[in-house]
Short mmCIF file of C-alpha atoms and ligand atoms in Angstrom, two decimals:
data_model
loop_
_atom_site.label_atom_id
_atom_site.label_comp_id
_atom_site.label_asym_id
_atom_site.label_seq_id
_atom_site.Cartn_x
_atom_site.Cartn_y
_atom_site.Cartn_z
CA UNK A 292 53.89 49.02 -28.39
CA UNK A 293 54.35 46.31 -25.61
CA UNK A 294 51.40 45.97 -24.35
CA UNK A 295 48.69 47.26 -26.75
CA UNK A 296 47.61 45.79 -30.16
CA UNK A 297 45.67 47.92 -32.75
CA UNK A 298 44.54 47.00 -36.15
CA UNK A 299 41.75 48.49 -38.34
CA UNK A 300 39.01 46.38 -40.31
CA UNK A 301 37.33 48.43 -42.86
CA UNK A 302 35.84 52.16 -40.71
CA UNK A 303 36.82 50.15 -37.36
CA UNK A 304 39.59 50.33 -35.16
CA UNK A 305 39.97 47.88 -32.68
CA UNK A 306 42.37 47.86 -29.37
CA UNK A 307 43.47 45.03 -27.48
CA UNK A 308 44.57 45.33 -24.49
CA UNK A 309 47.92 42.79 -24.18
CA UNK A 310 49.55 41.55 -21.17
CA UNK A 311 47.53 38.18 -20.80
CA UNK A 312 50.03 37.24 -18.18
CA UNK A 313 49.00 40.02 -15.69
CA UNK A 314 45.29 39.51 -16.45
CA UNK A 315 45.77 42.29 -18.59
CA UNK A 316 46.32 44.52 -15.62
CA UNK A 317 47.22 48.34 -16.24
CA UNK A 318 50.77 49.86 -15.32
CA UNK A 319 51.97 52.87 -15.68
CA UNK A 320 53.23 51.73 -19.23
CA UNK A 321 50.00 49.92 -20.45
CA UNK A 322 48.18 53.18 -19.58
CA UNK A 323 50.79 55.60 -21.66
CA UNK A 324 50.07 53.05 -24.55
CA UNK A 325 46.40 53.26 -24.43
CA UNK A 326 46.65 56.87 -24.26
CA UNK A 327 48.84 57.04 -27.40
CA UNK A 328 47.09 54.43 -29.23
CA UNK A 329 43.72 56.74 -29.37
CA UNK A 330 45.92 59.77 -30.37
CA UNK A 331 47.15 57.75 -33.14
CA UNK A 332 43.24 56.17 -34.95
CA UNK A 333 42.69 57.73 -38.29
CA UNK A 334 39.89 59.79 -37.63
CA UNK A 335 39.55 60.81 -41.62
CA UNK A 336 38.82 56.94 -41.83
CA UNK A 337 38.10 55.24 -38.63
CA UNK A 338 33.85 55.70 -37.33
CA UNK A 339 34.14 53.47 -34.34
CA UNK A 340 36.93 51.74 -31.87
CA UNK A 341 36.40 48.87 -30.07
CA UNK A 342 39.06 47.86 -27.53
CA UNK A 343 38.92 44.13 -25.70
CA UNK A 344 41.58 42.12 -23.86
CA UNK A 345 43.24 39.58 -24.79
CA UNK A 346 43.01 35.75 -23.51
CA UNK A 347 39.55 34.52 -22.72
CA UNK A 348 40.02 35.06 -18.85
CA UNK A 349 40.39 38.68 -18.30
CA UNK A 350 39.25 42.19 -19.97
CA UNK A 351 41.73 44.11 -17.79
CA UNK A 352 41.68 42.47 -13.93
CA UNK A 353 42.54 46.15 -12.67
CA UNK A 354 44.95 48.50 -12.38
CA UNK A 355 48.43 47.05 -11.33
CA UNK A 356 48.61 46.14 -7.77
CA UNK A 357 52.47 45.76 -8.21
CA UNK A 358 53.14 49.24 -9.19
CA UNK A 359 50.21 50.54 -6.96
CA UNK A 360 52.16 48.98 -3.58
CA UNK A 361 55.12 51.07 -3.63
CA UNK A 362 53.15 54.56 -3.96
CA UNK A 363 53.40 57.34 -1.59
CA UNK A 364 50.62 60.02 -1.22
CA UNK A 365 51.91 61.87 -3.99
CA UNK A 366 52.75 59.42 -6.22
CA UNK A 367 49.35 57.52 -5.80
CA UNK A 368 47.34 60.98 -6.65
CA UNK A 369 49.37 60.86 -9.83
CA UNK A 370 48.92 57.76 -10.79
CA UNK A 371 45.28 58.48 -10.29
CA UNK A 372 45.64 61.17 -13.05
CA UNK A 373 47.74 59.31 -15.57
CA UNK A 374 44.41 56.99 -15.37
CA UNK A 375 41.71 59.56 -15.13
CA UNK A 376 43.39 61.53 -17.87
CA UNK A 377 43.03 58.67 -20.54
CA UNK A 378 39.95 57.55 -19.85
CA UNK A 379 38.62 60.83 -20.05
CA UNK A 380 40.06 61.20 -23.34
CA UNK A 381 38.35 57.60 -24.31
CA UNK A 382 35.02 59.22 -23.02
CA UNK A 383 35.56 62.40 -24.78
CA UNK A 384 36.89 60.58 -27.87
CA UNK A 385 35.04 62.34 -31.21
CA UNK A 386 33.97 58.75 -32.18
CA UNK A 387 32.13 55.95 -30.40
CA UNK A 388 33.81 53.51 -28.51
CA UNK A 389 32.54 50.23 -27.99
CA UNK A 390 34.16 47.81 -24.73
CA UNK A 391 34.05 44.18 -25.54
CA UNK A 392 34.61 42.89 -22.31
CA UNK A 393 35.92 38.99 -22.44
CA UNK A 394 35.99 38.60 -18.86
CA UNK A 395 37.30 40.03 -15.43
CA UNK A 396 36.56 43.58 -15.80
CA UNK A 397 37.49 44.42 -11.80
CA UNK A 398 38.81 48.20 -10.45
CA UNK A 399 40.53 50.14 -13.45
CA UNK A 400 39.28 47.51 -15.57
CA UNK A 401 35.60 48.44 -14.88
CA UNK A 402 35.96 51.94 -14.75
CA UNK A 403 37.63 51.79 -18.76
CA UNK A 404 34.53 49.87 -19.70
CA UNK A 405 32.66 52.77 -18.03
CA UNK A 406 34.74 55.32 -19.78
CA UNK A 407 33.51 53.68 -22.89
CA UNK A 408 30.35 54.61 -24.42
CA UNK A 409 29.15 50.90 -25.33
CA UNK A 410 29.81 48.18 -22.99
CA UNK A 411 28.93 44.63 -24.33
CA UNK A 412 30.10 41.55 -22.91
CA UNK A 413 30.43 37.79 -22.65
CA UNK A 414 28.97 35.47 -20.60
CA UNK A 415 32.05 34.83 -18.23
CA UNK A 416 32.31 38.32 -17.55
CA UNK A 417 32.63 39.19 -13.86
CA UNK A 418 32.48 43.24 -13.22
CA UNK A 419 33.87 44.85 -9.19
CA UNK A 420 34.76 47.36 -7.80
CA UNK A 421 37.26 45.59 -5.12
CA UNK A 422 39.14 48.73 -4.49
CA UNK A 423 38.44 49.17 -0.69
CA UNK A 424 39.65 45.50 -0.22
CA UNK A 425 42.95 46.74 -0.87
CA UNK A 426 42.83 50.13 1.12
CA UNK A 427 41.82 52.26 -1.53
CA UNK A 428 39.45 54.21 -3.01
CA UNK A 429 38.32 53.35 -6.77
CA UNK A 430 40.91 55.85 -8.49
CA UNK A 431 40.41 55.69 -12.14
CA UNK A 432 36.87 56.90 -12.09
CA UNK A 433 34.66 54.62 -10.75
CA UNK A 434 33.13 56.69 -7.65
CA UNK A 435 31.88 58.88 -9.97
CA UNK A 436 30.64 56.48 -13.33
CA UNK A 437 29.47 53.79 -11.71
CA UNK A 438 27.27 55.88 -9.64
CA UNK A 439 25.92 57.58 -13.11
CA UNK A 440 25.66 54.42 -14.73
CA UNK A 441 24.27 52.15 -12.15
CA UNK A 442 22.54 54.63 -9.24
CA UNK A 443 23.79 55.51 -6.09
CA UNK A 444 22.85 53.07 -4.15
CA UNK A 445 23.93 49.75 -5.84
CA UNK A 446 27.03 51.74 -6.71
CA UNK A 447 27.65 51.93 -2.77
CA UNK A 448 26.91 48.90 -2.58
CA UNK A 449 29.43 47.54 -4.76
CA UNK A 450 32.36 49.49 -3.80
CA UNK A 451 31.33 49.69 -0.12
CA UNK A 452 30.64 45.80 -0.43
CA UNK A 453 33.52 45.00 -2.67
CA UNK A 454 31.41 42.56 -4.23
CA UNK A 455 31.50 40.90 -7.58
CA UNK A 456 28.61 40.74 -10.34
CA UNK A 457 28.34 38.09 -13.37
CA UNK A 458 27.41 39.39 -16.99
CA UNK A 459 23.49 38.42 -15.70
CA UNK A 460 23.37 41.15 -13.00
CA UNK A 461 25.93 43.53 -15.07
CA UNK A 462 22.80 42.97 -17.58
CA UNK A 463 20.11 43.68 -15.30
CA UNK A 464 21.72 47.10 -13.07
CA UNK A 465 22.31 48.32 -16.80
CA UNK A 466 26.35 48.02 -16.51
CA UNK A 467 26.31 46.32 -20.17
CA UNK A 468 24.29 46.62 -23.21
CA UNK A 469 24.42 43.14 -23.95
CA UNK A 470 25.44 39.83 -23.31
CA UNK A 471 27.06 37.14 -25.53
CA UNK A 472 28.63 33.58 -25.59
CA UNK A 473 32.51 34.54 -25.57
CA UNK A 474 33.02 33.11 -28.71
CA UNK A 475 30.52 35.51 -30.07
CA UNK A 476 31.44 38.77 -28.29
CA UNK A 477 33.85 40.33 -30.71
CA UNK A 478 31.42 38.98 -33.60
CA UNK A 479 28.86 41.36 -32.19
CA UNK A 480 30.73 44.15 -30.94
CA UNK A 481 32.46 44.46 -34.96
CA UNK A 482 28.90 43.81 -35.95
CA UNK A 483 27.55 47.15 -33.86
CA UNK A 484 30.75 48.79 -34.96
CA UNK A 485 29.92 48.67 -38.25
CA UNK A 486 26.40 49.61 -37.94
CA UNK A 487 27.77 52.26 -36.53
CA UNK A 488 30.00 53.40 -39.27
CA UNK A 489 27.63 53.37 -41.78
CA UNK A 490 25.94 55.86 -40.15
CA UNK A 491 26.67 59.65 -40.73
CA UNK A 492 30.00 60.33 -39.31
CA UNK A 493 29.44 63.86 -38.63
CA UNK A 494 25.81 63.40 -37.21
CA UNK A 495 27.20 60.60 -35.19
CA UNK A 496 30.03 62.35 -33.26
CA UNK A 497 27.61 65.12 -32.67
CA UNK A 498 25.38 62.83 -30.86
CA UNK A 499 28.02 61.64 -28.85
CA UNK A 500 29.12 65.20 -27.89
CA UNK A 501 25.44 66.64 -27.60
CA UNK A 502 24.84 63.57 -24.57
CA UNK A 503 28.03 64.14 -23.69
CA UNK A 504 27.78 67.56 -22.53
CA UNK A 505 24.14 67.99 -22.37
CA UNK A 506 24.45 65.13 -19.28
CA UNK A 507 26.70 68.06 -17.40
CA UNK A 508 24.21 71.05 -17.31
CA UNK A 509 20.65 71.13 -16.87
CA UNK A 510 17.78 70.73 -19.55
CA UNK A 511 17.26 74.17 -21.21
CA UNK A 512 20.74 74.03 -21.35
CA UNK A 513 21.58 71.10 -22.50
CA UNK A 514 18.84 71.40 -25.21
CA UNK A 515 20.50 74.54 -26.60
CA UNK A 516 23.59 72.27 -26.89
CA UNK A 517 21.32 70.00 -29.11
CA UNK A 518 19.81 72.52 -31.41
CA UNK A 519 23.50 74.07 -32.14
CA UNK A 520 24.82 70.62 -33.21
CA UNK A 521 21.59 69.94 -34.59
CA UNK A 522 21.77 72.61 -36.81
CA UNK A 523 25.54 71.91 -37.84
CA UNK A 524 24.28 68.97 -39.24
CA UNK A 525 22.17 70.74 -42.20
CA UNK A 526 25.32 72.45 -43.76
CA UNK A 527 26.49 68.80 -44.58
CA UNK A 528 26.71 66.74 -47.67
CA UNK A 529 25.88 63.68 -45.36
CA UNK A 530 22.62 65.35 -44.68
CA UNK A 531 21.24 66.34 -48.08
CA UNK A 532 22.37 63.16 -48.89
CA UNK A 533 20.64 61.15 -46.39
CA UNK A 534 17.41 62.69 -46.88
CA UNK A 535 17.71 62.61 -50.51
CA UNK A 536 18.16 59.12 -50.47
CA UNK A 537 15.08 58.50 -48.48
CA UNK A 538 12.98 60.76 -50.96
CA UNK A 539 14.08 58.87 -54.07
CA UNK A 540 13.32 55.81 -52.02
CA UNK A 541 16.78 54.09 -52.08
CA UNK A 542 19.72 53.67 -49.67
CA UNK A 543 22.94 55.78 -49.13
CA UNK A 544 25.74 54.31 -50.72
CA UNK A 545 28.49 55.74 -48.44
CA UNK A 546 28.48 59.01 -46.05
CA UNK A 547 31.39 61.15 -46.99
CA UNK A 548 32.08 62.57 -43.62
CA UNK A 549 31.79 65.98 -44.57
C1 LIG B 44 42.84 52.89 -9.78
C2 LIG B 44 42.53 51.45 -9.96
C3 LIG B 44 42.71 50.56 -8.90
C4 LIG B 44 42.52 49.11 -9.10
O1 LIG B 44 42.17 48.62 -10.16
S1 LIG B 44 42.85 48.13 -7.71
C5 LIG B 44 42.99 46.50 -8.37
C6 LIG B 44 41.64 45.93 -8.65
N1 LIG B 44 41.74 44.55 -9.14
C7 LIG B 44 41.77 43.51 -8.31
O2 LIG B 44 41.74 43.65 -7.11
C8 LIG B 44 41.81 42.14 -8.93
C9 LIG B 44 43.11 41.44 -8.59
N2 LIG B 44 43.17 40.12 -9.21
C10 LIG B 44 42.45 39.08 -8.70
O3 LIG B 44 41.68 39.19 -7.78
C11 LIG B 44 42.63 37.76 -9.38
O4 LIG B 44 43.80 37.82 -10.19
C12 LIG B 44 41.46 37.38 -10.28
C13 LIG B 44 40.23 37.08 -9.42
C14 LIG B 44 41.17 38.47 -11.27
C15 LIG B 44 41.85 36.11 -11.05
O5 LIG B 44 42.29 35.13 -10.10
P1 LIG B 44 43.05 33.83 -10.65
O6 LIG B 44 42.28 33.21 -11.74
O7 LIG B 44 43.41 33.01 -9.45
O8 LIG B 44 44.39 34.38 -11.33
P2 LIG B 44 45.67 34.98 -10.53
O9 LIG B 44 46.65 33.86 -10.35
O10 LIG B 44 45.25 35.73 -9.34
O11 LIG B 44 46.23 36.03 -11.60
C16 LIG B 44 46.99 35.61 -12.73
C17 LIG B 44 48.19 36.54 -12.78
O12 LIG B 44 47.72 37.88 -13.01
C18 LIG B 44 48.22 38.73 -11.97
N3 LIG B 44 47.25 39.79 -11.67
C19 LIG B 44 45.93 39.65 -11.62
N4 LIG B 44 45.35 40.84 -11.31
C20 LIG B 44 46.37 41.74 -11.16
C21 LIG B 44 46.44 43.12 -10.85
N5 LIG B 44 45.34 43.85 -10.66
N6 LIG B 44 47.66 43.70 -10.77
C22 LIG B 44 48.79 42.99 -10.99
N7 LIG B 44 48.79 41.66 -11.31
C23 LIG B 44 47.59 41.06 -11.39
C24 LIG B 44 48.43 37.81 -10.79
O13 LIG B 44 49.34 38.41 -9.90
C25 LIG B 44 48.95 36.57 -11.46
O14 LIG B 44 50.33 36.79 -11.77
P3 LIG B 44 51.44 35.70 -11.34
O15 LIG B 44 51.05 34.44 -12.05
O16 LIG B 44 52.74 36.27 -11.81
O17 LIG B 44 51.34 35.59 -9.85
#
């Protein structure tokens, strides 16, 4: 890999992101990489991912405006694919994924933290949509997340606007989950991680898939989704475990994942 680091610490995988010199801006290469990188976690072992940037300036500064320049009409509704199509598969991703965004986090670089499920972030972060500043749309997403995440109207008003928040407002409009010191950030995002992964692995993706796809139908729906998965969850070994556990009054020792 070029551009893309991945290690694993214990049930964690974490991603970063690696071309410090471009502000960790995403080509066409940087994207196949991230894409590839997810295909390749353990997921017999791994219970959360978190991916980051590398430096201390720059989550990912956007998608690259080099590569982007030369695009026809074609070409740019391709490109728009190659970076829908893996951050879908981040959202969609059986486990949770956690951003830790260490700084700019501007176009493509806001909408992967908002294909992630967890977005947590240090204090120098700055978060924009400054897409229509360059004579484009947002293309990797962010008409359609940001509006979810944030509301319509101070999504408009960001991408309309092309203006910039800091990790304080990103806080406050519900962008991020939390806010830390940067020399902190990846401290607490491996520190949720592994909450995380000492959860029940099974129970936990099924959360992730019941929100997932109750969010796209409506409630009766999305309920029935629940009870299914719900239900899943009682043919498990995690689950008679777990609440055997609590009835002899002491802790799980490990889930199995099965
Ligand atoms: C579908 C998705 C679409 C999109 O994402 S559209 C793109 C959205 N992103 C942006 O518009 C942000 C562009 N970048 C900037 O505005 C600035 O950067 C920053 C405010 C983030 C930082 O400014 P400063 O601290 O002055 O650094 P610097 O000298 O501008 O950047 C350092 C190096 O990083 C390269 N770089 C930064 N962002 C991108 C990018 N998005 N695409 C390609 N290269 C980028 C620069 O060019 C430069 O490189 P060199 O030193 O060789 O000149």
């Amino acid at each position: 890999m070029e551009f893309i680091l991945y290690e694993q610490k214990g049930n964690v995988g974490i991603i970063t992101l690696n071309r410090p010199k471009a502000l960790n801006a995403l080509n066409s290469v940087v994207l196949k990489e991230l894409g590839q990188t997810f295909d390749a976690v353990d997921m017999e072992t791994v219970r959360a991912v978190i991916i980051t940037g590398a430096g201390e300036k720059s989550f990912v500064a956007g998608a690259d405006i080099g590569e982007m320049s030369a695009l026809t009409k074609s070409m740019g509704e391709e490109f728009g694919k190659v970076g829908n199509d893996v951050f879908r598969k981040i959202e969609l991703f059986p486990i949770p994924v956690i951003a830790a965004i260490n700084g700019f986090a501007l176009g493509g670089g806001c909408e992967l933290a908002m294909s992630c499920d967890i977005r947590l972030c240090s204090d120098n972060a700055v978060f924009g949509q400054p897409e229509t500043g360059l004579g484009i749309t947002p293309g990797f997403g962010g008409t359609q997340r940001l509006a979810r995440i944030v509301g319509v109207g101070k999504a408009k008003e960001l991408i309309y606007t092309c203006s910039n928040i800091k990790a304080d407002e990103a806080l406050r409009v519900g962008l991020v989950n939390a806010v830390y010191p940067l020399g902190e950030l990846m401290e607490a995002a491996e520190k949720m991680a592994g909450k995380i992964a000492r959860n029940a692995p099974i129970a936990v993706r099924a959360s992730k898939q019941a929100i997932n796809e109750g969010l796209q139908t409506d409630m009766d729906s999305a309920l029935v989704i629940e009870e299914k998965l719900f239900g899943n969850c009682f043919e498990t070994e995690d689950q008679k475990e777990g609440m055997k556990a609590f009835l002899e009054k002491r802790k799980v020792d490990k889930y199995l994942n099965r």
